[in-house]
PDB file of C-alpha atoms in Angstrom:
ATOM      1  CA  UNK A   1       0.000   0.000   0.000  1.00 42.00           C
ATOM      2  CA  UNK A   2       1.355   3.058  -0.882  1.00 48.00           C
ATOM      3  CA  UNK A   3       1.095   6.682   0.688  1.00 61.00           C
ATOM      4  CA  UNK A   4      -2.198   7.599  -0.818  1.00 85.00           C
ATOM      5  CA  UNK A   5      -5.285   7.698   0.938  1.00 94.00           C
ATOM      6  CA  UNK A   6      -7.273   4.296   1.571  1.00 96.00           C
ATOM      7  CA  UNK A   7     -10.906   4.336   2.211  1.00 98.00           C
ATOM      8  CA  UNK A   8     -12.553   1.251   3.692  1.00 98.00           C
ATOM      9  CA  UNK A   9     -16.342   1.928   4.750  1.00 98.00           C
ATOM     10  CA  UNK A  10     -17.011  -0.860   7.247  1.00 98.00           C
ATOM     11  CA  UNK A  11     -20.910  -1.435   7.271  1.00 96.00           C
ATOM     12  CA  UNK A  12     -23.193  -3.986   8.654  1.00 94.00           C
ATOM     13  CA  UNK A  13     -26.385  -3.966  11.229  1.00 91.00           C
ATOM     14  CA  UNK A  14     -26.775  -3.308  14.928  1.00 86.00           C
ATOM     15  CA  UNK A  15     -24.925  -5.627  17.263  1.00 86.00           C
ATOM     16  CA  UNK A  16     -22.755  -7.388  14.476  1.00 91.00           C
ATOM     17  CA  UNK A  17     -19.636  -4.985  15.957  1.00 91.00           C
ATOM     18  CA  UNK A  18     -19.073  -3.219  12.735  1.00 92.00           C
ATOM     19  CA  UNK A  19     -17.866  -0.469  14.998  1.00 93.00           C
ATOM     20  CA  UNK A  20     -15.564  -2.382  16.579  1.00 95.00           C
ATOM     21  CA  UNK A  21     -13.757  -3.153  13.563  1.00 97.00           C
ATOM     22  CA  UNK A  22     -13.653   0.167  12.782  1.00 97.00           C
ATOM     23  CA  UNK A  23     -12.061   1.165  15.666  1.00 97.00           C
ATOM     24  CA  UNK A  24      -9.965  -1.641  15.140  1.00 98.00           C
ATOM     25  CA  UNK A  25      -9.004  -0.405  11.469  1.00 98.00           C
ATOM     26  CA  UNK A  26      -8.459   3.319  12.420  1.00 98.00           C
ATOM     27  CA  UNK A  27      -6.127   2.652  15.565  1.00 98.00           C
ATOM     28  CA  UNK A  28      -4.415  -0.187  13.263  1.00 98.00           C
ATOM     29  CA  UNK A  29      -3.567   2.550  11.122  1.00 98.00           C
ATOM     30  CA  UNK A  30      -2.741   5.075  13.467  1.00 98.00           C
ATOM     31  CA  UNK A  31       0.277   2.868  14.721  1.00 98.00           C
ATOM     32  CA  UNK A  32       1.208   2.376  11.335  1.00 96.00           C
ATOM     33  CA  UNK A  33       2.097   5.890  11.073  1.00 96.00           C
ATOM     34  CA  UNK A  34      -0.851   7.255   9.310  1.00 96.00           C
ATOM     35  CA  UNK A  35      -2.955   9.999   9.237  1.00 97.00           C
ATOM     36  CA  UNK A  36      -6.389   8.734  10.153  1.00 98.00           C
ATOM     37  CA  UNK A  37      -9.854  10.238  10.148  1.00 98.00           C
ATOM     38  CA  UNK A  38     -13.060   7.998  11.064  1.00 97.00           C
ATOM     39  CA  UNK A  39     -16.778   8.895  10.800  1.00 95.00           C
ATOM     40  CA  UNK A  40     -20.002   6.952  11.595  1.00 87.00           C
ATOM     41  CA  UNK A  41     -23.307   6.698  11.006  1.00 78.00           C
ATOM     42  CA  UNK A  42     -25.502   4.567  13.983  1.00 64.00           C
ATOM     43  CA  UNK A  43     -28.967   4.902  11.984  1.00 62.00           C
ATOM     44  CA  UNK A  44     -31.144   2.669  14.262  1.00 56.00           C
ATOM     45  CA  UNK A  45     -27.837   0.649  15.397  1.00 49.00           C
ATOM     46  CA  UNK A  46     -30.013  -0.577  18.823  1.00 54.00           C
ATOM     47  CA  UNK A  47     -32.488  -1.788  16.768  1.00 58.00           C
ATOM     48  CA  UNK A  48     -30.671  -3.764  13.942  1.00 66.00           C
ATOM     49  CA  UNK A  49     -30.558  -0.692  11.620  1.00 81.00           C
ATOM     50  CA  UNK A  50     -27.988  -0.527   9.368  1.00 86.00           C
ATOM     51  CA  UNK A  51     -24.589   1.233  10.710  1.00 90.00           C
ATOM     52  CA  UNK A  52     -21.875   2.467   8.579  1.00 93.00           C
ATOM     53  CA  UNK A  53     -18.314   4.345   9.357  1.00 96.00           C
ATOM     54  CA  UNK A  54     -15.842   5.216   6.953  1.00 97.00           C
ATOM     55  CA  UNK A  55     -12.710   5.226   8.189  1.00 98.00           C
ATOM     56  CA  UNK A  56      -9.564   6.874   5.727  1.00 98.00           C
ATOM     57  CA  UNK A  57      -5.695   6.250   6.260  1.00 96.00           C
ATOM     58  CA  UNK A  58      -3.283   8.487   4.103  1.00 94.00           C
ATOM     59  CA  UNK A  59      -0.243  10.736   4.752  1.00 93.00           C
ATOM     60  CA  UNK A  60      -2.858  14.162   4.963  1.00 94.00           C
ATOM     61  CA  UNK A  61      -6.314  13.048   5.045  1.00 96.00           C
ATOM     62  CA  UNK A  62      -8.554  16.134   4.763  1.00 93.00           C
ATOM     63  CA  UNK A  63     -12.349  14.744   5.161  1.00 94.00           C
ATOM     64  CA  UNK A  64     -13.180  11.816   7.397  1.00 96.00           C
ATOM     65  CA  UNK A  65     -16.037  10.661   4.678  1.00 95.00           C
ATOM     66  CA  UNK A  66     -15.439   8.991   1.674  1.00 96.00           C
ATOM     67  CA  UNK A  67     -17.018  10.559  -1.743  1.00 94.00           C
ATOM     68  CA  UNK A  68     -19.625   8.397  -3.431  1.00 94.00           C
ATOM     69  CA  UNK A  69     -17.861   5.944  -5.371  1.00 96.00           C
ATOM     70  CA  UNK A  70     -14.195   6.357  -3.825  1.00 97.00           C
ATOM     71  CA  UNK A  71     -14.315   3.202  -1.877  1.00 98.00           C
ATOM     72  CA  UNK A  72     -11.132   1.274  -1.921  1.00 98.00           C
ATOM     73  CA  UNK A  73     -12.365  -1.310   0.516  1.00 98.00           C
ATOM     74  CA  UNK A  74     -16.383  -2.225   1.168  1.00 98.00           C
ATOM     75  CA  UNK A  75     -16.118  -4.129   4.773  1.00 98.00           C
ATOM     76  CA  UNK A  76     -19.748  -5.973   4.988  1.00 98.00           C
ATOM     77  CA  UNK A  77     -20.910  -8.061   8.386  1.00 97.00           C
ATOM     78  CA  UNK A  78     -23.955  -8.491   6.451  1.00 95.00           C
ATOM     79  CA  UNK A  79     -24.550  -9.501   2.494  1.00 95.00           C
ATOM     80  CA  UNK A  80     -27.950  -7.560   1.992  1.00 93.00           C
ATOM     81  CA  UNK A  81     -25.443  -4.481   3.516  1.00 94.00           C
ATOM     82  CA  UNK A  82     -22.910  -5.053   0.609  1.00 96.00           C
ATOM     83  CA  UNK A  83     -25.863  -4.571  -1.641  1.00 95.00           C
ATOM     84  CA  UNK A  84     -26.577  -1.349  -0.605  1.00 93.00           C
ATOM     85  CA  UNK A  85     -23.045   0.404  -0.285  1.00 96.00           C
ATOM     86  CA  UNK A  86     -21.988  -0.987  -3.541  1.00 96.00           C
ATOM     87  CA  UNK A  87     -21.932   2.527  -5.331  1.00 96.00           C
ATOM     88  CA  UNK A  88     -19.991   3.616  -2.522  1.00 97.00           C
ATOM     89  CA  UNK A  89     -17.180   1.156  -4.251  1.00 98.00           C
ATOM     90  CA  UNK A  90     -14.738   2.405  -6.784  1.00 97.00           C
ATOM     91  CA  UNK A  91     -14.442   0.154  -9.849  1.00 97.00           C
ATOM     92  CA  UNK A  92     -11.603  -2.501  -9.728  1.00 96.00           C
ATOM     93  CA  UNK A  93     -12.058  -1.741  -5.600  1.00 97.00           C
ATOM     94  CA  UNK A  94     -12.108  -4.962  -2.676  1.00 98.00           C
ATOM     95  CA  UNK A  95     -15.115  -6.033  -1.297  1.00 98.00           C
ATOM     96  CA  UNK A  96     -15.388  -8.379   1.525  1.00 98.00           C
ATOM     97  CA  UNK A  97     -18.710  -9.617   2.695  1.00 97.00           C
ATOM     98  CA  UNK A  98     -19.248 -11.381   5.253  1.00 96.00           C
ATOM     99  CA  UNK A  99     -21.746 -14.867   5.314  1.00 93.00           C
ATOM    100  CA  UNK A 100     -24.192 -13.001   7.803  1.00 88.00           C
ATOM    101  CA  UNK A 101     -28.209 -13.035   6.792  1.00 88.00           C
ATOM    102  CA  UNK A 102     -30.122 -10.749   8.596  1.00 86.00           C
ATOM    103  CA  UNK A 103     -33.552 -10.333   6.955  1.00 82.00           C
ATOM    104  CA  UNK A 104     -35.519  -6.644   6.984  1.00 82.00           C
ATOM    105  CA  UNK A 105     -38.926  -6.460   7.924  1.00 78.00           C
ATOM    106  CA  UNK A 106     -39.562  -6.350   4.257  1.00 81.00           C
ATOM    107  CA  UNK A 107     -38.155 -10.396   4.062  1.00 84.00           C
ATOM    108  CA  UNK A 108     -39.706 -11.301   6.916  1.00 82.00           C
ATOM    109  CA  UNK A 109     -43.101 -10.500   6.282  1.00 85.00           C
ATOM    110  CA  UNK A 110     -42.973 -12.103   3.187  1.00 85.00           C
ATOM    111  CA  UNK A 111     -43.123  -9.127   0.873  1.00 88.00           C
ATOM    112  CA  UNK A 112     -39.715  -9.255  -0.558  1.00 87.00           C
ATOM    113  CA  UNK A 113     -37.236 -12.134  -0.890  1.00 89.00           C
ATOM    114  CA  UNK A 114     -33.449 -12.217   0.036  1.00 90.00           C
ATOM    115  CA  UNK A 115     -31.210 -12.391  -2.673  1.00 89.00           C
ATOM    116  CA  UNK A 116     -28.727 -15.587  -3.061  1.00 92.00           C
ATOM    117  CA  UNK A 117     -25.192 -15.545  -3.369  1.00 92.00           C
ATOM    118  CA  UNK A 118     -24.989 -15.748  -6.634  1.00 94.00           C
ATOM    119  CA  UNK A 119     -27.275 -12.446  -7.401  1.00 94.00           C
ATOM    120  CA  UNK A 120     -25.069 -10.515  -5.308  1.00 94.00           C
ATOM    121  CA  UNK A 121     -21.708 -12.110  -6.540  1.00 94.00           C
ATOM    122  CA  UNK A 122     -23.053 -10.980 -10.422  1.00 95.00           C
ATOM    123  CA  UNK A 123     -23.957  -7.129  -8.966  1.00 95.00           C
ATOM    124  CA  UNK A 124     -20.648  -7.026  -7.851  1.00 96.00           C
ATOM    125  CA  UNK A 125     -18.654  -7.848 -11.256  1.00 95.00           C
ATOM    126  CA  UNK A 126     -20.012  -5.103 -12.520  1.00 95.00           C
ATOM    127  CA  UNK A 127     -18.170  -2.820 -10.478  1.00 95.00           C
ATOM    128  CA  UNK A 128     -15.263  -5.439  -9.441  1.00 96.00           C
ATOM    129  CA  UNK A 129     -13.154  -8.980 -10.093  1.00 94.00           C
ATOM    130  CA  UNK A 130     -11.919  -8.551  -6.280  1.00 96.00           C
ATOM    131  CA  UNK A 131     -14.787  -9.393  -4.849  1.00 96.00           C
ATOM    132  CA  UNK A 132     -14.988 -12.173  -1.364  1.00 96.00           C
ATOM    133  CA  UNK A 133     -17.696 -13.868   0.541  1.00 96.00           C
ATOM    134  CA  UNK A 134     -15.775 -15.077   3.774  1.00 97.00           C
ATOM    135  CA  UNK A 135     -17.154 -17.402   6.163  1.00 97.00           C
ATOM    136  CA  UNK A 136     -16.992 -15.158   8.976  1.00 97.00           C
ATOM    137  CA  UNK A 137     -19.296 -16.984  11.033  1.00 95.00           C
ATOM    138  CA  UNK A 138     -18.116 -20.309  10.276  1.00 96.00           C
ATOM    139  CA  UNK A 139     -14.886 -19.471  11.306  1.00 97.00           C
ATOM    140  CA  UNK A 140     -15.760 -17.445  14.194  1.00 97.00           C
ATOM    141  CA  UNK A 141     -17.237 -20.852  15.874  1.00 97.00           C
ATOM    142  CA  UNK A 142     -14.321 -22.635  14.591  1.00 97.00           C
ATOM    143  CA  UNK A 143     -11.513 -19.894  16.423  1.00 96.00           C
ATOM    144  CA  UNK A 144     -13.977 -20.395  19.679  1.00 95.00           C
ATOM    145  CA  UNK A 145     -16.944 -17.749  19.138  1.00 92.00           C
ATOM    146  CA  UNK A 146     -19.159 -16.751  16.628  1.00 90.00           C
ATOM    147  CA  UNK A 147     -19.353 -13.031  17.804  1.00 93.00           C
ATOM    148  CA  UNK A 148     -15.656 -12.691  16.328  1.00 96.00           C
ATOM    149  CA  UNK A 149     -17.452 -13.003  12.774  1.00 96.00           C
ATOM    150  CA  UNK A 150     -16.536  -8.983  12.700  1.00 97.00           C
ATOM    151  CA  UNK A 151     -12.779 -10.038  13.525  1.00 98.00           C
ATOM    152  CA  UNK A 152     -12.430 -12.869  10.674  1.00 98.00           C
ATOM    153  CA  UNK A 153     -13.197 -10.004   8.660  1.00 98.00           C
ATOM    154  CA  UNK A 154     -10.671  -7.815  10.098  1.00 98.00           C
ATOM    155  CA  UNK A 155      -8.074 -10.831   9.602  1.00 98.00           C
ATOM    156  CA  UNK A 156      -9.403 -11.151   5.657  1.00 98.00           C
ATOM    157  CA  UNK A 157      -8.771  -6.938   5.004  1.00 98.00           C
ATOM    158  CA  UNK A 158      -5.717  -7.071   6.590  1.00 98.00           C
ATOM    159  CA  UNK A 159      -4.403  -9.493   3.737  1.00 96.00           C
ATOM    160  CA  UNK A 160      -4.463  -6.978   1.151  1.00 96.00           C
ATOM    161  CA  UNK A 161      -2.389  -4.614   3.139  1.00 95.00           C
ATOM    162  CA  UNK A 162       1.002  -5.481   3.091  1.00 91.00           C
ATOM    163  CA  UNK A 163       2.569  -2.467   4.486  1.00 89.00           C
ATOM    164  CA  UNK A 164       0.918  -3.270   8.211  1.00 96.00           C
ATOM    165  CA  UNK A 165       2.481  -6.237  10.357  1.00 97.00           C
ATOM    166  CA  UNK A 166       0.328  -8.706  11.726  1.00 97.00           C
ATOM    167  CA  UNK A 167       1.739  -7.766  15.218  1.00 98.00           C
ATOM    168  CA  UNK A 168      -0.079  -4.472  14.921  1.00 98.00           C
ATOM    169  CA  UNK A 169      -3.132  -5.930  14.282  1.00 99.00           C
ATOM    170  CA  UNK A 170      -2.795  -8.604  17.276  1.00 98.00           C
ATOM    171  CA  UNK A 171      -2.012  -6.074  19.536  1.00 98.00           C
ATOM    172  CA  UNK A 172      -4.889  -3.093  18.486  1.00 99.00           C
ATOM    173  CA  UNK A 173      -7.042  -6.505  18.697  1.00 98.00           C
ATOM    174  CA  UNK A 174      -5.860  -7.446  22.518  1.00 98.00           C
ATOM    175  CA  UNK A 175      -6.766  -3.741  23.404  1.00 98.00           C
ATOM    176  CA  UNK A 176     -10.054  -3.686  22.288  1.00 97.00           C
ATOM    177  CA  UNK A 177     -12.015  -6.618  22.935  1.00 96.00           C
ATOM    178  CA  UNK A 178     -12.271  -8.319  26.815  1.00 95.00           C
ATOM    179  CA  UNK A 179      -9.359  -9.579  28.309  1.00 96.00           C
ATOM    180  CA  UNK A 180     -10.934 -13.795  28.611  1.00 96.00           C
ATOM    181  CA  UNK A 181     -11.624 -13.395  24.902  1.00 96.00           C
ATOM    182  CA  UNK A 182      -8.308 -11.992  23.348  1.00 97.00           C
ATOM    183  CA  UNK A 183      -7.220 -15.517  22.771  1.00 98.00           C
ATOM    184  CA  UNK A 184      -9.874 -16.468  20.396  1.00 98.00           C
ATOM    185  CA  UNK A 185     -10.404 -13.163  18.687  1.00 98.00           C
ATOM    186  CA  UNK A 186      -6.728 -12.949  17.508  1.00 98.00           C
ATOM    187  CA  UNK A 187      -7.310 -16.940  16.661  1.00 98.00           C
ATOM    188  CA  UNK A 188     -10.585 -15.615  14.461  1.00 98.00           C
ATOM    189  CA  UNK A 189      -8.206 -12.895  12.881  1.00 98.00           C
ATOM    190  CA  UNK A 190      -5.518 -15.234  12.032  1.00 98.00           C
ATOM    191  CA  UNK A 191      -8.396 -17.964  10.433  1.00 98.00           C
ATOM    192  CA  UNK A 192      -9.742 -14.829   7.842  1.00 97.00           C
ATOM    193  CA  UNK A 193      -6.495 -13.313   7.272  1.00 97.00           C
ATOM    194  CA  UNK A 194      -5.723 -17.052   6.186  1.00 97.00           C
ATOM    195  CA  UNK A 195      -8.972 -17.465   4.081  1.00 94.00           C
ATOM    196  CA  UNK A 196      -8.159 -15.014   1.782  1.00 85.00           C
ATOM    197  CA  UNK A 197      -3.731 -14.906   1.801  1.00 63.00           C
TER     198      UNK A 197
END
């Protein structure tokens, strides 16, 4: 990664600790020597409504948002979330979705359907070839917890950026979640930055 500025807009619903990982991602790249700026957006977080926070790494980052379409990294907990950031996403930019379903009203009374995998995999190539479902949850349960779904995801991003050790990651990681699960969250982080690497 070079010195210009990154912008990964973590998004996802209430209670799936998108803004964890983004507080994850912006202290990650504080440490790593850049200037950060973070902004978020709770909507009806409480509730399950969507939540969103855009957090931007570079050498003099200006504006904590990121302009439609100037997405260098979509971060999704949820794949109906991915759907509706996707012109947030640059063309050619990453997007990592997570294997999380969580159906709007709309789905679960019946009066629209959830789309499948492969319907949001064919949305995507239009704007991208590096496009990943991870099996955050699956491998949550498999490091020890399936509340670190957020961290496999954390563990799949950090992948792509070569300029940050994995120490630094590990560490930001130990700091921010409780001390009796540090052990399996940095075991979730190592299983997604593994999926994809």
């Amino acid at each position: 990664m070079s010195m210009k500025t990154m912008n990964f807009l973590v998004v996802g619903v209430g209670g799936q600790g998108a803004l964890l990982a983004s507080n994850v991602l912006a202290e990650v790249g504080v440490r790593a020597g850049f200037d950060v700026k973070k902004a978020e957006v709770h909507g009806m977080s409480q509730r399950g409504g969507s939540v969103n926070s855009h957090v931007r790494w570079g050498e003099d980052v200006k504006s904590p948002t990121i302009a439609k379409g100037e997405t260098d990294v979509l971060f999704s907990l949820e794949k109906l979330e991915s759907l509706r950031y996707i012109s947030s996403l640059r063309q050619g930019g990453i997007a990592l979705v997570g294997e999380s379903v969580i159906p709007p009203l709309t789905v679960s009374s019946g009066e629209d359907s959830y789309p499948v995998d492969e319907e949001i995999a064919r949305v995507f190539e239009q704007v991208t070839d590096n496009f990943h479902f991870i099996p955050t949850q699956t491998l949550a349960k498999e490091a020890g917890t399936s509340r670190a779904h957020n961290v496999v995801l954390l563990g799949a991003l950090s992948s792509f950026i070569d300029d940050v050790p994995e120490e630094i990651w590990l560490e930001v990681i130990a700091e921010r979640v409780p001390k009796k699960y540090v052990e399996v969250n940095q075991a979730a982080f190592r299983a997604g930055r593994a999926v994809v690497g």
